[in-house]
CSV table of C-alpha atoms in Angstrom, one decimal:
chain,number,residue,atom,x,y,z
A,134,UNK,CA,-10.5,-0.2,16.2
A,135,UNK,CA,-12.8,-0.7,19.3
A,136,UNK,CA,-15.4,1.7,20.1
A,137,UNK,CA,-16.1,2.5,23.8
A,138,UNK,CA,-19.5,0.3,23.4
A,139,UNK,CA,-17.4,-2.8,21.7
A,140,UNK,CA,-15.1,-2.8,24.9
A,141,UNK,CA,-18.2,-3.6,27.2
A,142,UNK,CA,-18.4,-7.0,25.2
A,143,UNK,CA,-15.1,-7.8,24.6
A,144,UNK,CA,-11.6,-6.8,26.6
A,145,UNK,CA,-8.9,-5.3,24.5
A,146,UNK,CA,-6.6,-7.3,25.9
A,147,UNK,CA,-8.4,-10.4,24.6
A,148,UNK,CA,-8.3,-9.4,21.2
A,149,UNK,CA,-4.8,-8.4,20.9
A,150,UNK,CA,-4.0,-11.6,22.2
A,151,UNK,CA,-5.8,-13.7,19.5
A,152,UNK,CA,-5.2,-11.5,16.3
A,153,UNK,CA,-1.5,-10.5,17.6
A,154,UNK,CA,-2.6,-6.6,16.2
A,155,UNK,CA,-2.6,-3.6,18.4
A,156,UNK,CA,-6.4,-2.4,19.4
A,157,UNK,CA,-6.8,0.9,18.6
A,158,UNK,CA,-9.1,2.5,20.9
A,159,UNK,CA,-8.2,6.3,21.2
A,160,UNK,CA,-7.0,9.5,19.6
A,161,UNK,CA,-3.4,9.6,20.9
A,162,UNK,CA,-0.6,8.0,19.2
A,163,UNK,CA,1.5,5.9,22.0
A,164,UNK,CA,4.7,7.7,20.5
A,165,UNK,CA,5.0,11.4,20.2
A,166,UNK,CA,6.4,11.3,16.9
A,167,UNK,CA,3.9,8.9,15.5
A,168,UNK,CA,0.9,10.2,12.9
A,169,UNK,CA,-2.8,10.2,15.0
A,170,UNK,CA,-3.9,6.5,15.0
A,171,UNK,CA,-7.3,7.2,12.8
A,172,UNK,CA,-4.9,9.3,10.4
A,173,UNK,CA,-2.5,6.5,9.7
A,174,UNK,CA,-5.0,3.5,9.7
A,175,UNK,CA,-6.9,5.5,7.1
A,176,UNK,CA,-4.3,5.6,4.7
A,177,UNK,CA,-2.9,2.2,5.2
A,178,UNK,CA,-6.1,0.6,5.0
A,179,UNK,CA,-7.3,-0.6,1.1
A,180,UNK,CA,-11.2,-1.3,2.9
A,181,UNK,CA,-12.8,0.1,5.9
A,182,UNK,CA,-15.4,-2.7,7.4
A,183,UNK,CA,-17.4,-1.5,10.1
A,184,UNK,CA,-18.6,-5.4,11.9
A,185,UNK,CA,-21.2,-5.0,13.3
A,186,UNK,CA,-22.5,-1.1,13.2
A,187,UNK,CA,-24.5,-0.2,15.8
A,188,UNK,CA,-27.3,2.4,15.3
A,189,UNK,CA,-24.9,4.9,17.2
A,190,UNK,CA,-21.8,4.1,15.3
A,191,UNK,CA,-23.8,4.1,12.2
A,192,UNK,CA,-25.0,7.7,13.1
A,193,UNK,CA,-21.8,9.0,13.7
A,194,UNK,CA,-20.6,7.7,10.6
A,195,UNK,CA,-22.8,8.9,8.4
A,196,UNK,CA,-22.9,12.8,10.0
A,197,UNK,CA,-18.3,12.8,9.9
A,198,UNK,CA,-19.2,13.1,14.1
A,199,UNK,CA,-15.7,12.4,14.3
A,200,UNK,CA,-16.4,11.9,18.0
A,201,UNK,CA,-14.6,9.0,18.2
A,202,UNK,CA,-11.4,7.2,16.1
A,203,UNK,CA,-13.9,5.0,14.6
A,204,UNK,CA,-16.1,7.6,12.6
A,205,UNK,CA,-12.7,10.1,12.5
A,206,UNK,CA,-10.9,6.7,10.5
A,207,UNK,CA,-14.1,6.5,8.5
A,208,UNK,CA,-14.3,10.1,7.5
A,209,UNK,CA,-10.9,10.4,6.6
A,210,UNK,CA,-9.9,7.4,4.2
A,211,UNK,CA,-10.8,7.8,0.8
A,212,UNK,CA,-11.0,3.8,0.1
A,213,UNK,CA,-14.1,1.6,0.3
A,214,UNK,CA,-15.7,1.4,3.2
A,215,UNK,CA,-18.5,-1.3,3.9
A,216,UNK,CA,-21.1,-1.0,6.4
A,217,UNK,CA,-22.7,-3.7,8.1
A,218,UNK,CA,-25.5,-2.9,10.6
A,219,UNK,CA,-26.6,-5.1,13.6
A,220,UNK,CA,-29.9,-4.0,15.7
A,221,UNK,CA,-33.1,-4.7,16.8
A,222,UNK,CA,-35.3,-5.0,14.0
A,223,UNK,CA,-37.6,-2.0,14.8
A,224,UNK,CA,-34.3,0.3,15.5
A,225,UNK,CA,-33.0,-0.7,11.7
A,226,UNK,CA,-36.5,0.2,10.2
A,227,UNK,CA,-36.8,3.5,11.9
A,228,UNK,CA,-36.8,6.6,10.4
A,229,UNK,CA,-33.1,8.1,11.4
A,230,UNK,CA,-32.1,4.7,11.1
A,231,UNK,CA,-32.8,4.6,7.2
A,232,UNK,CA,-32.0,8.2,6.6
A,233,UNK,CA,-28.3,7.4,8.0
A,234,UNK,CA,-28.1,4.1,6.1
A,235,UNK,CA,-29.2,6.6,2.9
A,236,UNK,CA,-26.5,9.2,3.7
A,237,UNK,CA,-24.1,6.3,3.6
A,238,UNK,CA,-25.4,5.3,0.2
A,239,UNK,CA,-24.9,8.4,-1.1
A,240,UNK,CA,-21.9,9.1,0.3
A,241,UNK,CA,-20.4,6.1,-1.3
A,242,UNK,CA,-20.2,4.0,1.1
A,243,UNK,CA,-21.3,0.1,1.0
A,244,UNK,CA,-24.1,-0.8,2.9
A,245,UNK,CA,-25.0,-5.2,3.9
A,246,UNK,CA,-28.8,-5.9,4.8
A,247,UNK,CA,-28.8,-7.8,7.7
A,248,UNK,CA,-30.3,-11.2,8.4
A,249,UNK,CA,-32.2,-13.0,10.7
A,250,UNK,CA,-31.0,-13.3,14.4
A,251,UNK,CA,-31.7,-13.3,17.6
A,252,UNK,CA,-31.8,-10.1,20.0
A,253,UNK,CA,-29.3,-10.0,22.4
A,254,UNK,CA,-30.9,-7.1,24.4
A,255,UNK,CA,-34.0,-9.4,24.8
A,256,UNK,CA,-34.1,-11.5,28.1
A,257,UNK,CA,-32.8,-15.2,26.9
A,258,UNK,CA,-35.7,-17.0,27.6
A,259,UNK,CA,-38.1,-14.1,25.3
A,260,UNK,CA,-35.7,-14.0,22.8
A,261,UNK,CA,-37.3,-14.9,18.7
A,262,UNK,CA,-35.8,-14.7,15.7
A,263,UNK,CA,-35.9,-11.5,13.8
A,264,UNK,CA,-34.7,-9.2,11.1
A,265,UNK,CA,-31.9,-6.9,12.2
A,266,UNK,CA,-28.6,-9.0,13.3
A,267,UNK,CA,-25.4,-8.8,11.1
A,268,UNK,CA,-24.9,-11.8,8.7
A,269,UNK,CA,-22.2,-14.1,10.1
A,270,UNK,CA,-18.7,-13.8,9.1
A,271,UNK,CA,-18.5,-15.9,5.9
A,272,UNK,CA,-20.8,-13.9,4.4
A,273,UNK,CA,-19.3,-10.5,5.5
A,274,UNK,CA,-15.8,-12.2,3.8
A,275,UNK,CA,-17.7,-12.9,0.6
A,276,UNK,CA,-19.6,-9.3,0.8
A,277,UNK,CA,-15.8,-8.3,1.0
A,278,UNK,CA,-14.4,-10.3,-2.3
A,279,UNK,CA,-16.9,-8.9,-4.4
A,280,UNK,CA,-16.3,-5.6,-3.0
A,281,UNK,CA,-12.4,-5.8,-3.8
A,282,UNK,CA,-13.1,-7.5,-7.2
A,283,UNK,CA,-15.6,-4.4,-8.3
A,284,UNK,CA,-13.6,-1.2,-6.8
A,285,UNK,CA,-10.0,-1.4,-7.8
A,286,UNK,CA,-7.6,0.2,-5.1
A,287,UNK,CA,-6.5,3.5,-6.0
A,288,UNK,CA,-2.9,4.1,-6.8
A,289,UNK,CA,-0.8,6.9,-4.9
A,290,UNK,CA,0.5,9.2,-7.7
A,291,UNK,CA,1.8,12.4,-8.7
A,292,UNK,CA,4.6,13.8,-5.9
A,293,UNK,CA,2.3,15.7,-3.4
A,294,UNK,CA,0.7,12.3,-3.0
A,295,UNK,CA,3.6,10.4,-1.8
A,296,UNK,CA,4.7,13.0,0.4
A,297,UNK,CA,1.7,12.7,2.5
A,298,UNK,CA,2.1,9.2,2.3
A,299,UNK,CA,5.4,9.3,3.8
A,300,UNK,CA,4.2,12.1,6.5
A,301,UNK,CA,1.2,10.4,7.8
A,302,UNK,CA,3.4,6.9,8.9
A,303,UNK,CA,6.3,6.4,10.5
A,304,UNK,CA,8.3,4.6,7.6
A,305,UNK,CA,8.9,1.4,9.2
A,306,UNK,CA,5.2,1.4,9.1
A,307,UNK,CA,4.8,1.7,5.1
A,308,UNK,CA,3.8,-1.5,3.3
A,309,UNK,CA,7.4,-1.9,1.0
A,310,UNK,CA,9.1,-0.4,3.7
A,311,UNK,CA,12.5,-3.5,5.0
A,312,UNK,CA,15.2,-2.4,6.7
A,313,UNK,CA,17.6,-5.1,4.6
A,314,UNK,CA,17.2,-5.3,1.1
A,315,UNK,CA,16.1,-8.1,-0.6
A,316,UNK,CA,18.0,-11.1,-0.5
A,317,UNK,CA,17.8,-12.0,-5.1
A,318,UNK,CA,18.3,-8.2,-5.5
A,319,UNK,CA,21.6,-8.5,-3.5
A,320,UNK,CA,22.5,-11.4,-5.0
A,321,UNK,CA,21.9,-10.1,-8.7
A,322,UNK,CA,23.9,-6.4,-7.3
A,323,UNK,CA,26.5,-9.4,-6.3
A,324,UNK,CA,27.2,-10.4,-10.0
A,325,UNK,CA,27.8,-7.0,-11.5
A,326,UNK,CA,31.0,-5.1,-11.7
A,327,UNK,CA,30.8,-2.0,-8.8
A,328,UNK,CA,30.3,1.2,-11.1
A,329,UNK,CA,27.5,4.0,-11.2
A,330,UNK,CA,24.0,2.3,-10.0
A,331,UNK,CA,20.9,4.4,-10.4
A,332,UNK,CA,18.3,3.5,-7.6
A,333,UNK,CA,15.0,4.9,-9.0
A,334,UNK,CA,12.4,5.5,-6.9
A,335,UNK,CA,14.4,4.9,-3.5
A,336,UNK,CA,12.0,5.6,-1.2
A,337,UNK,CA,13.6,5.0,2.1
A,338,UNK,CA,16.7,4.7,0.5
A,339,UNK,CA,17.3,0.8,1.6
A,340,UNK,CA,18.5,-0.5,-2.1
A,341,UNK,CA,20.7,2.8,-2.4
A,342,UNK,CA,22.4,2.5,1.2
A,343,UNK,CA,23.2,-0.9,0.3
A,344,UNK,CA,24.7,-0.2,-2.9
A,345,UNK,CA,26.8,2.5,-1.1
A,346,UNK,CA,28.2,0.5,1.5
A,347,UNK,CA,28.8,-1.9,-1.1
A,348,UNK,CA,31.4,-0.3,-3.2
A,349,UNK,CA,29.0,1.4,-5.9
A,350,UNK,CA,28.5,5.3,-7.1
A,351,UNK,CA,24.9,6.1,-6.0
A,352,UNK,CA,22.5,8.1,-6.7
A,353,UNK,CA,19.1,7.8,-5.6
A,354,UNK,CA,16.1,9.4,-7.0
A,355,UNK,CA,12.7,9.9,-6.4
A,356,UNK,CA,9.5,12.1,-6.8
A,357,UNK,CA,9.1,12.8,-2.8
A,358,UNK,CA,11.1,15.1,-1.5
A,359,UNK,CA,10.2,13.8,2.3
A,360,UNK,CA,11.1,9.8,0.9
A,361,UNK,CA,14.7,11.7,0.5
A,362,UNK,CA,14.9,13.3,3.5
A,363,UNK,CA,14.0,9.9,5.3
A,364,UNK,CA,16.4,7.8,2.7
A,365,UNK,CA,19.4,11.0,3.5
A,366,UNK,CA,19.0,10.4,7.5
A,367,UNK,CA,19.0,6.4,7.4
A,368,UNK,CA,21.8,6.9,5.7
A,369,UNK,CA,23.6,8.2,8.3
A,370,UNK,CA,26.5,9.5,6.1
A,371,UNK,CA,26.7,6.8,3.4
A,372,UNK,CA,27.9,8.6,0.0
A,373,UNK,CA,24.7,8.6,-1.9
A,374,UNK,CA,23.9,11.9,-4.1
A,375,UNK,CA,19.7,12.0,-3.2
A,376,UNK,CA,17.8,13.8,-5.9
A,377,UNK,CA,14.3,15.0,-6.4
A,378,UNK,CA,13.3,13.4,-10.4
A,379,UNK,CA,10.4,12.3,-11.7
A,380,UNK,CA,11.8,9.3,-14.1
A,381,UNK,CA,9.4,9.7,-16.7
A,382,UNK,CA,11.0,13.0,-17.5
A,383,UNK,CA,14.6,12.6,-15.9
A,384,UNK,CA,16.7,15.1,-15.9
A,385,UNK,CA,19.7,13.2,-14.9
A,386,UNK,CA,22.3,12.8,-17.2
A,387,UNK,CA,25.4,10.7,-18.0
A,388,UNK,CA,25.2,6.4,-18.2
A,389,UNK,CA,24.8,4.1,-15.7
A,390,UNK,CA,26.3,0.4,-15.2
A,391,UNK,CA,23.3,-0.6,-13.3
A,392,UNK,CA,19.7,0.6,-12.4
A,393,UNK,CA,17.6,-1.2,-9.9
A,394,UNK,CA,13.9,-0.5,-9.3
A,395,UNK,CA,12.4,-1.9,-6.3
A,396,UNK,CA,8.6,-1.5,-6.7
A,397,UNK,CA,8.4,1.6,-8.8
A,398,UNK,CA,7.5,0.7,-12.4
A,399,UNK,CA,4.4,-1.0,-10.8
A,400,UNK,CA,3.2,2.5,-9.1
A,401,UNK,CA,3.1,4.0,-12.2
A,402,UNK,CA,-0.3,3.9,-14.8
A,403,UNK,CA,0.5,2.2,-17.5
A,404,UNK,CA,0.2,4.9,-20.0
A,405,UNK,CA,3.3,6.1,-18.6
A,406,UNK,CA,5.3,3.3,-19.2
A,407,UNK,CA,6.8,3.6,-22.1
A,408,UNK,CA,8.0,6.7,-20.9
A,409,UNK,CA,9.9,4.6,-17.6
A,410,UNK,CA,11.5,2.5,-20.9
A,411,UNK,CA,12.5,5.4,-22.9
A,412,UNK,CA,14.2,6.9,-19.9
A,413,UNK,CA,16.0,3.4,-18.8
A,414,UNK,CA,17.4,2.7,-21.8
A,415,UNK,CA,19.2,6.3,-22.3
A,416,UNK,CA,20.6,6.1,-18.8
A,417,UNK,CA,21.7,2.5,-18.5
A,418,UNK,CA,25.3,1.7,-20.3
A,419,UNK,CA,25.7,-0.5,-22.9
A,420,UNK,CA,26.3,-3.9,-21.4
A,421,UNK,CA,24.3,-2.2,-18.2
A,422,UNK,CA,22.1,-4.0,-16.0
A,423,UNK,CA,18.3,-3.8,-15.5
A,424,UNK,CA,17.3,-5.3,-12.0
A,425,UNK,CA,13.8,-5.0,-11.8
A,426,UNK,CA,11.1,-6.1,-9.0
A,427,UNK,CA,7.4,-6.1,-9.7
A,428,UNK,CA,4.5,-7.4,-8.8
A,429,UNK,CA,3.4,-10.6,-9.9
A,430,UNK,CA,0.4,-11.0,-12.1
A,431,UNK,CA,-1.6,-12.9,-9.5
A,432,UNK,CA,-1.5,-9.5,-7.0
A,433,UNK,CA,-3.3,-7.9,-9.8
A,434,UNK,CA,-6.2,-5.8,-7.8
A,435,UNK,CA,-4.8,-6.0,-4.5
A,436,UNK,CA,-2.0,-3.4,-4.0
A,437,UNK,CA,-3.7,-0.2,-6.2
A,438,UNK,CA,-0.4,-1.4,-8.2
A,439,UNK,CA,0.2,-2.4,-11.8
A,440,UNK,CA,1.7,-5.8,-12.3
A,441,UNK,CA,3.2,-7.2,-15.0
A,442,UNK,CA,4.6,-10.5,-16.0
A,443,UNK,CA,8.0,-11.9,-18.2
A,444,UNK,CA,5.9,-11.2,-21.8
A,445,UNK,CA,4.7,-7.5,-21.0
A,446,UNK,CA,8.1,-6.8,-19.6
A,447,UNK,CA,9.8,-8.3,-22.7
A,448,UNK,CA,7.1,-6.3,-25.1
A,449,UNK,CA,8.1,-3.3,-22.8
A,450,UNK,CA,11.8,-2.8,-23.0
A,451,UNK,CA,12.5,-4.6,-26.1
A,452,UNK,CA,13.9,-1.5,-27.9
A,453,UNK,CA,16.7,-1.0,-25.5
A,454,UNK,CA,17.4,-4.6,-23.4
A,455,UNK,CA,17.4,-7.9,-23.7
A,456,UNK,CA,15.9,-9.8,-20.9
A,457,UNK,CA,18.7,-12.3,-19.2
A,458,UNK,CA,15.7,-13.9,-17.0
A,459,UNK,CA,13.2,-13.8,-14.5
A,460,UNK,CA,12.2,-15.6,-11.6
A,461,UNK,CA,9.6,-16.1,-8.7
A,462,UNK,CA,10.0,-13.6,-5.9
A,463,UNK,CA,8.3,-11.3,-3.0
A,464,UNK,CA,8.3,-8.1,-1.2
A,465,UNK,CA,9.7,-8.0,1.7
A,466,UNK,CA,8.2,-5.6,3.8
A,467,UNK,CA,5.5,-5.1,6.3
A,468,UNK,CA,1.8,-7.2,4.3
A,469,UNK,CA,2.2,-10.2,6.1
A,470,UNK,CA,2.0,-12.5,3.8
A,471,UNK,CA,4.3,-10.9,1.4
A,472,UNK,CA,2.9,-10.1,-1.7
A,473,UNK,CA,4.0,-12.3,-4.7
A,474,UNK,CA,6.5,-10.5,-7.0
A,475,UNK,CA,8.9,-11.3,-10.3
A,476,UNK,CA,12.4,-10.0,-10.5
A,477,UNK,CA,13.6,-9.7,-13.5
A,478,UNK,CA,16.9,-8.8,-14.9
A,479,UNK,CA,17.8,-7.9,-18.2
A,480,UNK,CA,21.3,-6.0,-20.2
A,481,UNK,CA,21.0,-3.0,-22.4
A,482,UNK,CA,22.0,-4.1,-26.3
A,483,UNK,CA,24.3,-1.7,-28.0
A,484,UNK,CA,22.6,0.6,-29.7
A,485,UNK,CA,22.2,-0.2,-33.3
A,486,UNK,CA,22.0,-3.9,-32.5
């Protein structure tokens, strides 16, 4: 995002061309159908950082001005945001100055004391060192770890939640979102005989549409109503019965050969897993299969998501499945890189046994 000030010092067009990212610069979305700009960047973003903050930015910040898409962004995301002023020295240690830094304190927000540096709006020749400029980049990056390390990324839960999610983005926009599904969760679909496949939290339906096409009895569930009604239009026809469940107390009924979970499990707290297992293991047939994608241990703290590795999943479903194996994966999708995940695949013992 580039404030009207920021585009005196550098063009747009200059940035776009080195980071390969869109500049955001105004209120409008370029498509009519598209969510406001400072709407959508404030819920895709997991941190704000404001670099540098200008007195004036800073003050429109910490008053929710929302005269511009960069204090509208900041007063409508609900994820960390950190500050990190550049001035004159006598402009940072005045009065309104500090009382707007203060606000921001208080309002949660993450402040970074700036460093010595020389004054651009001094003449070149007059220009000192002094206390005011923003630290340089590697420092903002390490301000930035620590930050991520202490404040974990909320999770989106409960229904409500994740249909806002889905309204404020277009869904080719959304993090998981891939218009073909995963190449080892095809080829694991591949090896199973074609029979009822249970697509739990489907989302925008891409796991369920391929089932369909490719010979199985769908049905797709999830706790957004407005994931369903995107999944039901991709769809474009495919026979897929959509329906609104929340898996840790299904209502569905009947057995299933397979069930395949593409990034659900992880969205859920913990707590509630047990209650994901319970509900797999009286839905999936005897001799069913479990095809389940998670994220790896290592993205532990970066997603708001819950990973979980080959022991936890083994400790986790042991009542009900055997686990056939697991192996090294990622989600596809729209995080460049992709996020590091585990697929894992397991069968459903008899019961008894």
């Amino acid at each position: 995002v580039m404030t009207a000030a920021a585009r005196k010092f550098v063009s747009p067009a200059a940035l776009e061309a080195l980071t390969h990212r869109p500049v955001i610069r105004g209120f409008w979305p370029e498509q009519a159908d598209g969510a406001a700009p400072h709407i959508q960047l404030a819920t895709w973003a997991d941190l704000v950082v404001l670099y540098p903050a200008t007195a004036a930015t800073i003050a429109r910040v910490a008053q929710a001005a929302c005269t511009d898409v960069l204090s509208a962004l900041v007063t409508a995301t609900t994820q960390p945001v950190l500050v990190v002023p550049s001035m004159n020295e006598s402009m940072h240690r005045s009065p309104g100055v500090q009382r707007n830094l203060e606000q921001l304190r208080r309002d949660g927000r993450h402040v970074v004391e700036p460093v010595m540096g020389l004054e651009a709006a001094v003449a070149p020749s007059a220009r000192a060192p002094m206390a005011g400029a923003a630290p340089p980049p590697g420092q903002v990056v390490a301000a930035i770890e620590m930050l991520v390390e202490r404040v974990p990324v909320a999770p989106v839960v409960g229904a409500d939640a994740w249909d806002r999610q889905y309204e404020s983005s277009p869904v080719g926009d959304l993090p998981w979102f891939t218009e073909q599904l995963d190449a080892d969760v095809v080829r694991e679909l591949e090896k199973v005989k074609k029979g009822r496949l249970l697509d739990v939290g489907t989302g925008p339906g891409t796991a369920a549409i391929f089932a369909a096409r490719n010979g199985f009895d769908v049905v797709a569930t999830d706790v957004s109503s407005t994931a369903l009604g995107i999944a039901r239009r991709r769809a474009n026809g495919e026979r897929v019965a959509w329906v609104l469940d929340d898996f840790l107390d299904s209502r569905l009924w009947g057995r299933f050969d397979v069930l395949v979970d593409r990034g659900c499990l992880h969205c859920l707290p913990k707590i509630s897993w047990p209650d994901y297992a319970r509900s797999a293991g009286r839905l999936v047939e005897a001799g069913g299969t479990l095809v389940l994608k998670v994220h790896a241990p290592e993205e532990a703290g970066h997603h708001g998501t819950h990973p979980a590795g080959p022991d936890e999943l083994r400790a986790l479903f042991g009542e009900w499945f055997t686990l056939v194996g697991t192996h090294a994966s990622q989600f596809d999708g729209t995080i460049r890189p992709s996020p590091k995940a585990l697929l894992a695949v397991m069968t459903r013992r008899s019961p008894g046994l």
